[in-house]
mmCIF file of C-alpha atoms in Angstrom:
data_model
loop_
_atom_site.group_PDB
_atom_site.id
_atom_site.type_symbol
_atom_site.label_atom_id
_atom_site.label_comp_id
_atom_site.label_asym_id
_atom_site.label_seq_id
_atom_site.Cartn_x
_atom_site.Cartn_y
_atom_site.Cartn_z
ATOM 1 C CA UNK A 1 213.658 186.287 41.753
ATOM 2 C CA UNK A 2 215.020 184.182 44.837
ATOM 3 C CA UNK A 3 213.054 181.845 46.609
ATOM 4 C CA UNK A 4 213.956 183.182 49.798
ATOM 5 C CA UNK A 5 212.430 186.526 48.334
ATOM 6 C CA UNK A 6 209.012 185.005 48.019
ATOM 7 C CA UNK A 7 208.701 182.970 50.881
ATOM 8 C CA UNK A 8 210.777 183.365 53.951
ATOM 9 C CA UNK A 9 210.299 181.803 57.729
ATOM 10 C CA UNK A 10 209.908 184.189 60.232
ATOM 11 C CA UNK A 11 208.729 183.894 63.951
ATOM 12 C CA UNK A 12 205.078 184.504 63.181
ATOM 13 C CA UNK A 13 205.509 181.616 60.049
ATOM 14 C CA UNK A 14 205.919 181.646 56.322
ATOM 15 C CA UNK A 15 205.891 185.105 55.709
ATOM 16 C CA UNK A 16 205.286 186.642 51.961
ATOM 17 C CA UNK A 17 206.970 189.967 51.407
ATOM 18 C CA UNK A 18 205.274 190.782 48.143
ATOM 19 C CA UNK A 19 201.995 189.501 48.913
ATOM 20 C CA UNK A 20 202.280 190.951 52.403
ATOM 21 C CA UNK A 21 200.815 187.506 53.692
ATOM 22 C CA UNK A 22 201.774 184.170 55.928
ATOM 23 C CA UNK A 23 201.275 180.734 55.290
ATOM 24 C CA UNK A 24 199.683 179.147 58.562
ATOM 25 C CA UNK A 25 201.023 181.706 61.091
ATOM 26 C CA UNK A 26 201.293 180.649 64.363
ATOM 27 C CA UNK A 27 200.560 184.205 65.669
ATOM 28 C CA UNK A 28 197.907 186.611 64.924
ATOM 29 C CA UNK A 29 199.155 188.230 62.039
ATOM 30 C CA UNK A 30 197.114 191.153 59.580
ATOM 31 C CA UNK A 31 196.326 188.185 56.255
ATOM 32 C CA UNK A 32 196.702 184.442 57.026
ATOM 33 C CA UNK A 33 196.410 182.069 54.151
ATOM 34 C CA UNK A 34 195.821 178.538 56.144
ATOM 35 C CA UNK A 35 195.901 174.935 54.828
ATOM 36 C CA UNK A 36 193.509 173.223 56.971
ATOM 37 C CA UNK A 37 191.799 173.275 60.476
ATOM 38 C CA UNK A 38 194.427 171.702 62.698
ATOM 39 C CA UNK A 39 194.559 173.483 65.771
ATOM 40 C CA UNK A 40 198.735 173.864 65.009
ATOM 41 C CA UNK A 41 198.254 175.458 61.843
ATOM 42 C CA UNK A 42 194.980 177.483 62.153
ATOM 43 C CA UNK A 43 195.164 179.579 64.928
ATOM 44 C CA UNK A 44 192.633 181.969 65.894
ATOM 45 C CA UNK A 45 192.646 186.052 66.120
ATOM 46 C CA UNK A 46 194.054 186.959 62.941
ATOM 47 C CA UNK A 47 192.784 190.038 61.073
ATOM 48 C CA UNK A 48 191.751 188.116 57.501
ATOM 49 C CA UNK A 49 191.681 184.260 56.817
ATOM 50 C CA UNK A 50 191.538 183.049 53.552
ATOM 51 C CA UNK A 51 191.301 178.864 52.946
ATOM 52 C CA UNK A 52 189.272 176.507 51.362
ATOM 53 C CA UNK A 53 185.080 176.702 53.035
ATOM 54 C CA UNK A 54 185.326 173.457 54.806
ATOM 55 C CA UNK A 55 188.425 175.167 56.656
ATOM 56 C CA UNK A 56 186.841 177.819 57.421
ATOM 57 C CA UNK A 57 184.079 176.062 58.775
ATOM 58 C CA UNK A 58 186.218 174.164 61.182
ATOM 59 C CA UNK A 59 187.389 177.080 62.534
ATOM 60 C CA UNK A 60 184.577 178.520 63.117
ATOM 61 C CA UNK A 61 183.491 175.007 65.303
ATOM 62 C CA UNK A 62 186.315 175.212 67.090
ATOM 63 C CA UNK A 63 187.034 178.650 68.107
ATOM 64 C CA UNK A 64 183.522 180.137 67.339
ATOM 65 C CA UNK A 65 182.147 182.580 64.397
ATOM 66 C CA UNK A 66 184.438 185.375 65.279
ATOM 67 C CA UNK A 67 187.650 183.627 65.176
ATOM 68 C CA UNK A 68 188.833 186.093 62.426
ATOM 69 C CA UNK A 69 188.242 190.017 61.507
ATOM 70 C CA UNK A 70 187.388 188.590 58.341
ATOM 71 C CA UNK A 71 187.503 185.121 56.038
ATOM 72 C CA UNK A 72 187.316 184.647 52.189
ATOM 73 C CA UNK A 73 186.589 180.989 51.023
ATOM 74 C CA UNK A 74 188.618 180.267 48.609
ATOM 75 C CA UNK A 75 187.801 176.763 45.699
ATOM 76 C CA UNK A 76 190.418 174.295 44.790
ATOM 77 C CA UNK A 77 192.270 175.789 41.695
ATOM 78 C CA UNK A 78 191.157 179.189 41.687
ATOM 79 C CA UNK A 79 193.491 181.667 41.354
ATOM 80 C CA UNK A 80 193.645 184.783 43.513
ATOM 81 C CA UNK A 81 195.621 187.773 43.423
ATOM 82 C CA UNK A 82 196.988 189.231 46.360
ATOM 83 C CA UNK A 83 199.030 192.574 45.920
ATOM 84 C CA UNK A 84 200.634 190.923 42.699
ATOM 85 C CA UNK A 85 201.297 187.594 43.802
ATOM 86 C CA UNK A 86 199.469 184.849 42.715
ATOM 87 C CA UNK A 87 198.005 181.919 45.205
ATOM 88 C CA UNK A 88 196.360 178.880 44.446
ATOM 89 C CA UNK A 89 194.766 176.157 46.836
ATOM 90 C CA UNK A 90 195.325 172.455 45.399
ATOM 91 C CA UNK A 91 194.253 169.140 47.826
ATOM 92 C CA UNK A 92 196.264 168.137 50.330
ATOM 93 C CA UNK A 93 194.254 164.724 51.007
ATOM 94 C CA UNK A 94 195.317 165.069 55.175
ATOM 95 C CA UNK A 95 192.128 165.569 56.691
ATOM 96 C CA UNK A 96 188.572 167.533 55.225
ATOM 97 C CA UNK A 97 189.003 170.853 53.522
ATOM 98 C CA UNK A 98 192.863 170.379 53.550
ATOM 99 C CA UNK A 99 195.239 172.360 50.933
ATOM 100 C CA UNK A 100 198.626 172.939 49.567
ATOM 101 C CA UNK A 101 198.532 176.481 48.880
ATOM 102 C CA UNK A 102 201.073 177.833 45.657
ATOM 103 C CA UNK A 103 202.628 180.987 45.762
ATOM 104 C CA UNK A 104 203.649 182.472 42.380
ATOM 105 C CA UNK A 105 205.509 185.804 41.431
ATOM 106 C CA UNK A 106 207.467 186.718 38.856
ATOM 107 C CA UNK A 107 207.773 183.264 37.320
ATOM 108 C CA UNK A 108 208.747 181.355 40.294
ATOM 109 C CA UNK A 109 205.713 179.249 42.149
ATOM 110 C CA UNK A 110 206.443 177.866 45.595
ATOM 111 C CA UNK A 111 203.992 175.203 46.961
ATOM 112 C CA UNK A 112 203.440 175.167 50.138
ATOM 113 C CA UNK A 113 202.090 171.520 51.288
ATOM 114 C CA UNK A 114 200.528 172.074 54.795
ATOM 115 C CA UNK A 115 200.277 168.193 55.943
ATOM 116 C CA UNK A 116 199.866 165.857 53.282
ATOM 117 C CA UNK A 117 199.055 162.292 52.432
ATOM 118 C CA UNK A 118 198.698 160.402 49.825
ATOM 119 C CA UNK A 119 196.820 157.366 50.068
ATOM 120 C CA UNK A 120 192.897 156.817 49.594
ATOM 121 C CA UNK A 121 190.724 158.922 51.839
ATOM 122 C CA UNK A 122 187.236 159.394 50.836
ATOM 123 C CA UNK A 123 186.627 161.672 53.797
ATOM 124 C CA UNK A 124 188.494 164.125 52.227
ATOM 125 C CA UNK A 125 189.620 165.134 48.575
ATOM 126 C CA UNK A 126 192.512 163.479 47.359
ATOM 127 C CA UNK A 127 196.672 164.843 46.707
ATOM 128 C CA UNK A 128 197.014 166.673 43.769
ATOM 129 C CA UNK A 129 200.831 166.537 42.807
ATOM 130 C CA UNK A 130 201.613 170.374 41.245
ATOM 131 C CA UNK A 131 204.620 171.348 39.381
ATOM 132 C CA UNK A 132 206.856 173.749 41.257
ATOM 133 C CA UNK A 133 210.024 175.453 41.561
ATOM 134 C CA UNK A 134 209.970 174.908 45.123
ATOM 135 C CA UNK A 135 208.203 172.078 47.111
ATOM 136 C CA UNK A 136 208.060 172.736 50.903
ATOM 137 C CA UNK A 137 207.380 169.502 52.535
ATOM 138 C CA UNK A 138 206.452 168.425 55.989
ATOM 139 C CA UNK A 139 208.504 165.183 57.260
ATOM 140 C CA UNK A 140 206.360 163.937 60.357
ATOM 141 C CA UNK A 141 207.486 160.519 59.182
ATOM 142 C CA UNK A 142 210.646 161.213 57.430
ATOM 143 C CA UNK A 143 212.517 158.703 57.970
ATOM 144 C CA UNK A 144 212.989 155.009 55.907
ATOM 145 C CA UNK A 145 211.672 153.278 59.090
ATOM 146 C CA UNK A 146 207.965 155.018 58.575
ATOM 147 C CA UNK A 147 206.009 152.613 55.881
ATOM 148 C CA UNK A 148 202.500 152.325 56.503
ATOM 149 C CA UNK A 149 200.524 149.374 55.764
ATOM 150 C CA UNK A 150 197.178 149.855 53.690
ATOM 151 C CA UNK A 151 194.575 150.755 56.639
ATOM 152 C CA UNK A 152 191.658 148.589 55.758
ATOM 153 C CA UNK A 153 194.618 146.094 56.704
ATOM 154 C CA UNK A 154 194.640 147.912 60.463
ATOM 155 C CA UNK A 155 191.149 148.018 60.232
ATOM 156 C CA UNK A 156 190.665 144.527 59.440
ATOM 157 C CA UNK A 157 192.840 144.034 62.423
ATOM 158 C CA UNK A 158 190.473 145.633 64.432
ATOM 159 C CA UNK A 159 187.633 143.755 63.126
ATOM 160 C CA UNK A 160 188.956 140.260 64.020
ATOM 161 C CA UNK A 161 189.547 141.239 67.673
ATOM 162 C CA UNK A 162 185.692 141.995 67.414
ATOM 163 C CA UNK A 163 184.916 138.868 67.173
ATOM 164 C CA UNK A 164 187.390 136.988 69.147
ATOM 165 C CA UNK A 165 186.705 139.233 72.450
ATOM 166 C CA UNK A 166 183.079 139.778 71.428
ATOM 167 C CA UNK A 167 182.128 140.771 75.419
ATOM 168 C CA UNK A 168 184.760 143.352 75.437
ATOM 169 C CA UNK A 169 184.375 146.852 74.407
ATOM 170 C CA UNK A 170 187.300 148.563 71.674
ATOM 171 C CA UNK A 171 187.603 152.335 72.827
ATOM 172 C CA UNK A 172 189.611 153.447 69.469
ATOM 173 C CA UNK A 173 191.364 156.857 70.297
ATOM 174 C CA UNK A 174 191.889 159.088 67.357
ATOM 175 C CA UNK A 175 192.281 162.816 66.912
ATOM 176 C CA UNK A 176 188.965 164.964 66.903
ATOM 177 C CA UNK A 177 189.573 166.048 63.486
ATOM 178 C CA UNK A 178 190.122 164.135 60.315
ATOM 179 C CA UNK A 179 191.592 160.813 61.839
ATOM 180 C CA UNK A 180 188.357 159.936 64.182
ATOM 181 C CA UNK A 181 185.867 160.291 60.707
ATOM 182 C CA UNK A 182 188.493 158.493 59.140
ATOM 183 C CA UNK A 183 188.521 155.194 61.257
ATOM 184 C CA UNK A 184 184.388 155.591 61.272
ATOM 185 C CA UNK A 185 184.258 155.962 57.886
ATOM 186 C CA UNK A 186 187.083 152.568 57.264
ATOM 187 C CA UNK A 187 184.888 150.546 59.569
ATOM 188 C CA UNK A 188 181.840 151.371 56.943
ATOM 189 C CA UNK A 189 183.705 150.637 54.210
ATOM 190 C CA UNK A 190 185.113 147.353 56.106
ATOM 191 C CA UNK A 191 181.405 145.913 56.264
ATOM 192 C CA UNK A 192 180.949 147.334 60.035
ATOM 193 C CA UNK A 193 177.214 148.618 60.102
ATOM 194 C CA UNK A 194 176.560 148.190 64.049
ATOM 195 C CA UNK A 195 176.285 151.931 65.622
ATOM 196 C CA UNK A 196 179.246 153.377 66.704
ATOM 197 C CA UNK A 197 179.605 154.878 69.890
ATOM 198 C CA UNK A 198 181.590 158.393 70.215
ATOM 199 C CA UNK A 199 182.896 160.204 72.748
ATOM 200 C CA UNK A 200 180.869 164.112 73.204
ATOM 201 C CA UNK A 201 184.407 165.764 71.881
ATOM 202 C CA UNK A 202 183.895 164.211 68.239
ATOM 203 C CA UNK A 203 180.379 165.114 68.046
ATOM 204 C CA UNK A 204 180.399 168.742 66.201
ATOM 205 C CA UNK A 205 183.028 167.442 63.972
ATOM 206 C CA UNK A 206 181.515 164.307 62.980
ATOM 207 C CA UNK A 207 177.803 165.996 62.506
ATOM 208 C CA UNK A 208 179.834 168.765 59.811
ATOM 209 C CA UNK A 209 181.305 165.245 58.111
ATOM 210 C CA UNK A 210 178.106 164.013 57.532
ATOM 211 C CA UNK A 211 176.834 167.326 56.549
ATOM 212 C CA UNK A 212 179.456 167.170 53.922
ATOM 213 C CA UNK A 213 178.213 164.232 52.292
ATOM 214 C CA UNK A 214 180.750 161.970 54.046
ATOM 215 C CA UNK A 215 178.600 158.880 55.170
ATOM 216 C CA UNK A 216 179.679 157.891 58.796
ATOM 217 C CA UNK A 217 176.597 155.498 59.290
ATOM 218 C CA UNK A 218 174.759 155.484 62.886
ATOM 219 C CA UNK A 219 176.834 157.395 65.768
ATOM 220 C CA UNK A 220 175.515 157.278 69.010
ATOM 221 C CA UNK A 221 176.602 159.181 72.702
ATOM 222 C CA UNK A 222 179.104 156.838 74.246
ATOM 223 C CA UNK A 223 177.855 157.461 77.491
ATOM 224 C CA UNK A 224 176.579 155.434 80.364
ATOM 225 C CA UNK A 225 174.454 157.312 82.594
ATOM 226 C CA UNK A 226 171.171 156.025 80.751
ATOM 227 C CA UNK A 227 172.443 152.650 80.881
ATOM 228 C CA UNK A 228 175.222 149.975 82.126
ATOM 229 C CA UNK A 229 178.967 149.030 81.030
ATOM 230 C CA UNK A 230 176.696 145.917 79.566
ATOM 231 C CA UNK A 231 175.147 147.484 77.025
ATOM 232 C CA UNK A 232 178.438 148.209 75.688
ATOM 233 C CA UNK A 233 179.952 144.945 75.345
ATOM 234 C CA UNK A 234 181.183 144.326 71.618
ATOM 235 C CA UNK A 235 181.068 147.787 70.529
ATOM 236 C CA UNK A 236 182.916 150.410 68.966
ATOM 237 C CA UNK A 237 184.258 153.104 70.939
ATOM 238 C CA UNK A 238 185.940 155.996 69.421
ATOM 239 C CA UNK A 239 187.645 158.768 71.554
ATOM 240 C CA UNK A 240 190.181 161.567 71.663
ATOM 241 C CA UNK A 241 193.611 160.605 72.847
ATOM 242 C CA UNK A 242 193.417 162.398 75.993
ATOM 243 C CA UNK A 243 190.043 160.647 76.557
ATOM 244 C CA UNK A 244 192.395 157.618 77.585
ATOM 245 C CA UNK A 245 193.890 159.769 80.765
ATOM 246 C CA UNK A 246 190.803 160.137 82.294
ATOM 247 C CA UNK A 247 187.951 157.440 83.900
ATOM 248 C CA UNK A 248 185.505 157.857 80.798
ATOM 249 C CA UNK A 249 187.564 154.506 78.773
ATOM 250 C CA UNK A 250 187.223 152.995 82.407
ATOM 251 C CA UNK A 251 183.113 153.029 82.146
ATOM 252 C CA UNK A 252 182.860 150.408 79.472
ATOM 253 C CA UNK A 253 183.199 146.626 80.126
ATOM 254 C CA UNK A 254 186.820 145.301 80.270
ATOM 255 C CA UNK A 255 188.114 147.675 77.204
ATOM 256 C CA UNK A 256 190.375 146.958 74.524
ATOM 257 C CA UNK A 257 192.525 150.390 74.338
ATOM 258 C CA UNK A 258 193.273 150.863 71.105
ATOM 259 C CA UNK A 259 195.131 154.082 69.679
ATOM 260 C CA UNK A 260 195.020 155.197 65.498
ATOM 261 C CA UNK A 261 198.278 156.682 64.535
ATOM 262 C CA UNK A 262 201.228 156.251 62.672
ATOM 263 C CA UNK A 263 203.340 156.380 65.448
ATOM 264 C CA UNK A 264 201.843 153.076 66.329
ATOM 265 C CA UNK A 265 204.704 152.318 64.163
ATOM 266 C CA UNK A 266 206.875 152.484 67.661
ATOM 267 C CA UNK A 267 206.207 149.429 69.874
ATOM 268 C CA UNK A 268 207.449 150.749 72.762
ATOM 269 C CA UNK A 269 205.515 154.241 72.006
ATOM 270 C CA UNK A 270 202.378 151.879 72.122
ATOM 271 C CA UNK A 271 203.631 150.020 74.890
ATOM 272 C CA UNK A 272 203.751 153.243 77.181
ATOM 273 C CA UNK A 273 200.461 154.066 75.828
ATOM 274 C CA UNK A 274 199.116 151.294 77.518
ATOM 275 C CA UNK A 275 197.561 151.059 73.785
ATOM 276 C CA UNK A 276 196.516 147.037 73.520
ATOM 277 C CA UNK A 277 195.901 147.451 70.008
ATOM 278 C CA UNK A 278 197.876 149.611 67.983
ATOM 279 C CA UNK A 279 196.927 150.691 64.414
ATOM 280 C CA UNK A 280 199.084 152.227 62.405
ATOM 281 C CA UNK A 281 196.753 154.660 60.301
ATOM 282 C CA UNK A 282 197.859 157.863 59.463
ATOM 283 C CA UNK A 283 196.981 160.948 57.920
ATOM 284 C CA UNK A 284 200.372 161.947 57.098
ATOM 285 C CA UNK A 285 202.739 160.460 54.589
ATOM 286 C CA UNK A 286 204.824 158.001 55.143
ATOM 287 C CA UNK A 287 208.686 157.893 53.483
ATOM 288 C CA UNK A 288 208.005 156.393 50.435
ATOM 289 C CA UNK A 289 205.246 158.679 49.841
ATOM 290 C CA UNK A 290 207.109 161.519 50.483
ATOM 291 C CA UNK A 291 209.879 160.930 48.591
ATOM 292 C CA UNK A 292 207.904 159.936 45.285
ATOM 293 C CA UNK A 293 205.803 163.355 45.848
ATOM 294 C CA UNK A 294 209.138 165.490 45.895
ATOM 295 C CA UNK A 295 209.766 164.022 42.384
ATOM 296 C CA UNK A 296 206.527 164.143 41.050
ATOM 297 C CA UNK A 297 206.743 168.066 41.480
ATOM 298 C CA UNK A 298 209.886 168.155 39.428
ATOM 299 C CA UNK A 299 210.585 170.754 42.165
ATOM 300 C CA UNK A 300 214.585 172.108 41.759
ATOM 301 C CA UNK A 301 214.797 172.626 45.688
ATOM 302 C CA UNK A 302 213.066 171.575 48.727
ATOM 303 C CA UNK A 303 212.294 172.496 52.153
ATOM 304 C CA UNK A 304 211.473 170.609 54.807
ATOM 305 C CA UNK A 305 209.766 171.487 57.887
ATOM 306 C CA UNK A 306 207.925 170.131 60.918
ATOM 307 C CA UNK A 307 209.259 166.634 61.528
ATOM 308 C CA UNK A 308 212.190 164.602 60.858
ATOM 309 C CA UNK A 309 214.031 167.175 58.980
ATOM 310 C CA UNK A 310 217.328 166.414 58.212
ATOM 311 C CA UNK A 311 216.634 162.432 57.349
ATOM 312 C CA UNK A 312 214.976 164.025 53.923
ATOM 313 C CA UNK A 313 217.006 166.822 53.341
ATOM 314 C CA UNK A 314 219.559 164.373 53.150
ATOM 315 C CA UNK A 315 217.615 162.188 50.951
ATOM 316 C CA UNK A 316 217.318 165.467 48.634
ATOM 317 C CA UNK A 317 220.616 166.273 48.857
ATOM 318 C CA UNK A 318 221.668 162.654 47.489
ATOM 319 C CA UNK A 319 219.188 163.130 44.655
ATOM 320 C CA UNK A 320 220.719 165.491 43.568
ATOM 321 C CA UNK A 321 218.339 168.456 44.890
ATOM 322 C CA UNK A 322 218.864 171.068 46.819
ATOM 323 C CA UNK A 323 217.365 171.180 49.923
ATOM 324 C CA UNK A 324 217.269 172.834 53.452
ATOM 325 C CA UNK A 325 215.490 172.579 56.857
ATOM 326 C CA UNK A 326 212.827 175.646 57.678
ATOM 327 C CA UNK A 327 213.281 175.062 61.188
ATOM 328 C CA UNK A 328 209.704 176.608 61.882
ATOM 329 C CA UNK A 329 208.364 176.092 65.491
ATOM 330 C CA UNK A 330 204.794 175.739 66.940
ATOM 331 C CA UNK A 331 203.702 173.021 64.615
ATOM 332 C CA UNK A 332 202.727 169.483 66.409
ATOM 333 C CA UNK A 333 201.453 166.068 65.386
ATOM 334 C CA UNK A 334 197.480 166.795 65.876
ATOM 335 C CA UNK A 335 196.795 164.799 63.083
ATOM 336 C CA UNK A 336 198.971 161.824 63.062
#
């Protein structure tokens, strides 16, 4: 059987002809099999959903209980049988709930990685390398530029400005889900045990965290109408990005903007932020990790989607794998 047979890109998104299914359609479609609860690759309206329960749960936050006609959780490792083909959902270690989902029909398995890193996370289950024929891998940060540091490092970063600037607030932005739990969760884990304040848009989110078992400590309203800028001086502040357009960051006493993202990478992408202090932290792999995951599937042939595409294909290609560029559209950088 070809690969191409098995899994092919269409408009709609990794479409399965056997199985009859997609892989994180970016239309409504009749059976969507989704990695994880970024908005760019779970979308609401289609007929079925089947992904992991903490997925499914996120979806249902975000877009509300009828965001499909129907959803089947679905446990790390077990196997399911759709028309034939069988898929299995393996950790992806990108944000809570996150999955690589295998495809596998007539001796040929296909994993499909969703967004994947690879580093420590306990807010979320950790990678799980799996065997393959074919390894379809995301390249947000494909290129040899993209190295992360360890982020207790960024973290620690963050810590010392604490106590140099202690009258000024740090508004932190980072993406509602999976980065924002993250960076409360590093501070905890950093020795930070004052409350931290969060903006209302991380509030569902971070209250289905903790109802995980994912200890985020003492979160408070980061709001001032019950009190002044002053009783925010030398706290925490944690935001989403677009949080930083409007006057909420302005309420809180001379604030440190700070932004969470691998693309903090960029100086002059942090510059025109107006972030103060960047801090490289990402829930995507970087290009080392990348390229030691495509061996460690002892996958024949790989392809690459959603990022910097050709940078690893050639990479592949020099490897002596084959390898190709999905050119998929729709997908963005939510969770960077």
């Amino acid at each position: 059987m070809r690969a191409q047979d098995l899994l092919k890109p269409r408009p709609e998104g990794l479409y399965c002809p056997p199985g009859d299914f997609y892989v994180d359609p970016v239309r409504p479609v009749a059976r969507a099999l989704v990695t994880h609860g970024h908005s760019d690759h779970a979308r609401s309206g289609h007929n079925s959903v089947l992904a992991t329960r903490e997925t499914l749960d996120i979806m249902a936050l975000r877009y509300g209980d009828d965001f499909a006609g129907s959803t089947q959780a679905v446990a790390f490792g077990e196997r399911i049988a759709i028309d034939g083909v069988g898929v299995t959902f393996h950790p992806a270690g990108h944000v809570l709930g996150s999955a690589q989902i295998a495809v596998e029909h007539n001796g040929l398995r296909i994993v499909a990685s969703g967004d994947y890193k690879r580093i420590a996370d306990p807010t979320c289950a950790a990678f799980e390398p799996v065997k393959c024929d074919v390894f379809i891998t995301e390249a947000t940060f494909g290129l040899p530029v993209f190295r992360h540091p360890p982020a207790k490092e960024e973290i620690g970063r963050l810590l010392r400005s604490f106590a140099q600037f202690p009258e000024r607030s740090h508004v932190v932005g980072a993406y509602a889900l999976g980065k924002a739990q993250r960076v409360m969760r590093l501070l905890r884990d950093c020795g930070y045990d004052r409350p931290i304040y969060i903006h209302g848009a991380l509030a569902t989110l971070s209250d289905y965290y903790q109802s995980r078992g994912i200890d985020l400590g003492q979160l408070e309203p980061a709001t001032v109408e019950k009190g002044s800028k002053g009783d925010f001086a030398g706290a925490v502040i944690v935001g989403p990005p677009t949080a930083f357009a409007d006057r909420w960051a302005r309420r809180f006493p001379d604030p440190i903007a700070c932004f969470a993202s691998g693309w903090m990478r960029i100086r002059q992408r942090a510059k025109q932020g107006g972030v103060e202090l960047p801090l490289i932290i990402s829930d995507h792999s970087d290009w080392d990790e990348l390229t030691a995951t495509i061996r460690e599937t002892g996958a024949s042939e790989v392809w690459v989607t959603h990022g910097r595409e050709e940078a690893l294909v050639r990479w592949c290609e020099l490897q002596g794998i084959a390898a190709r560029p999905l050119h998929l559209v729709g997908y963005e950088d939510e969770g960077d």
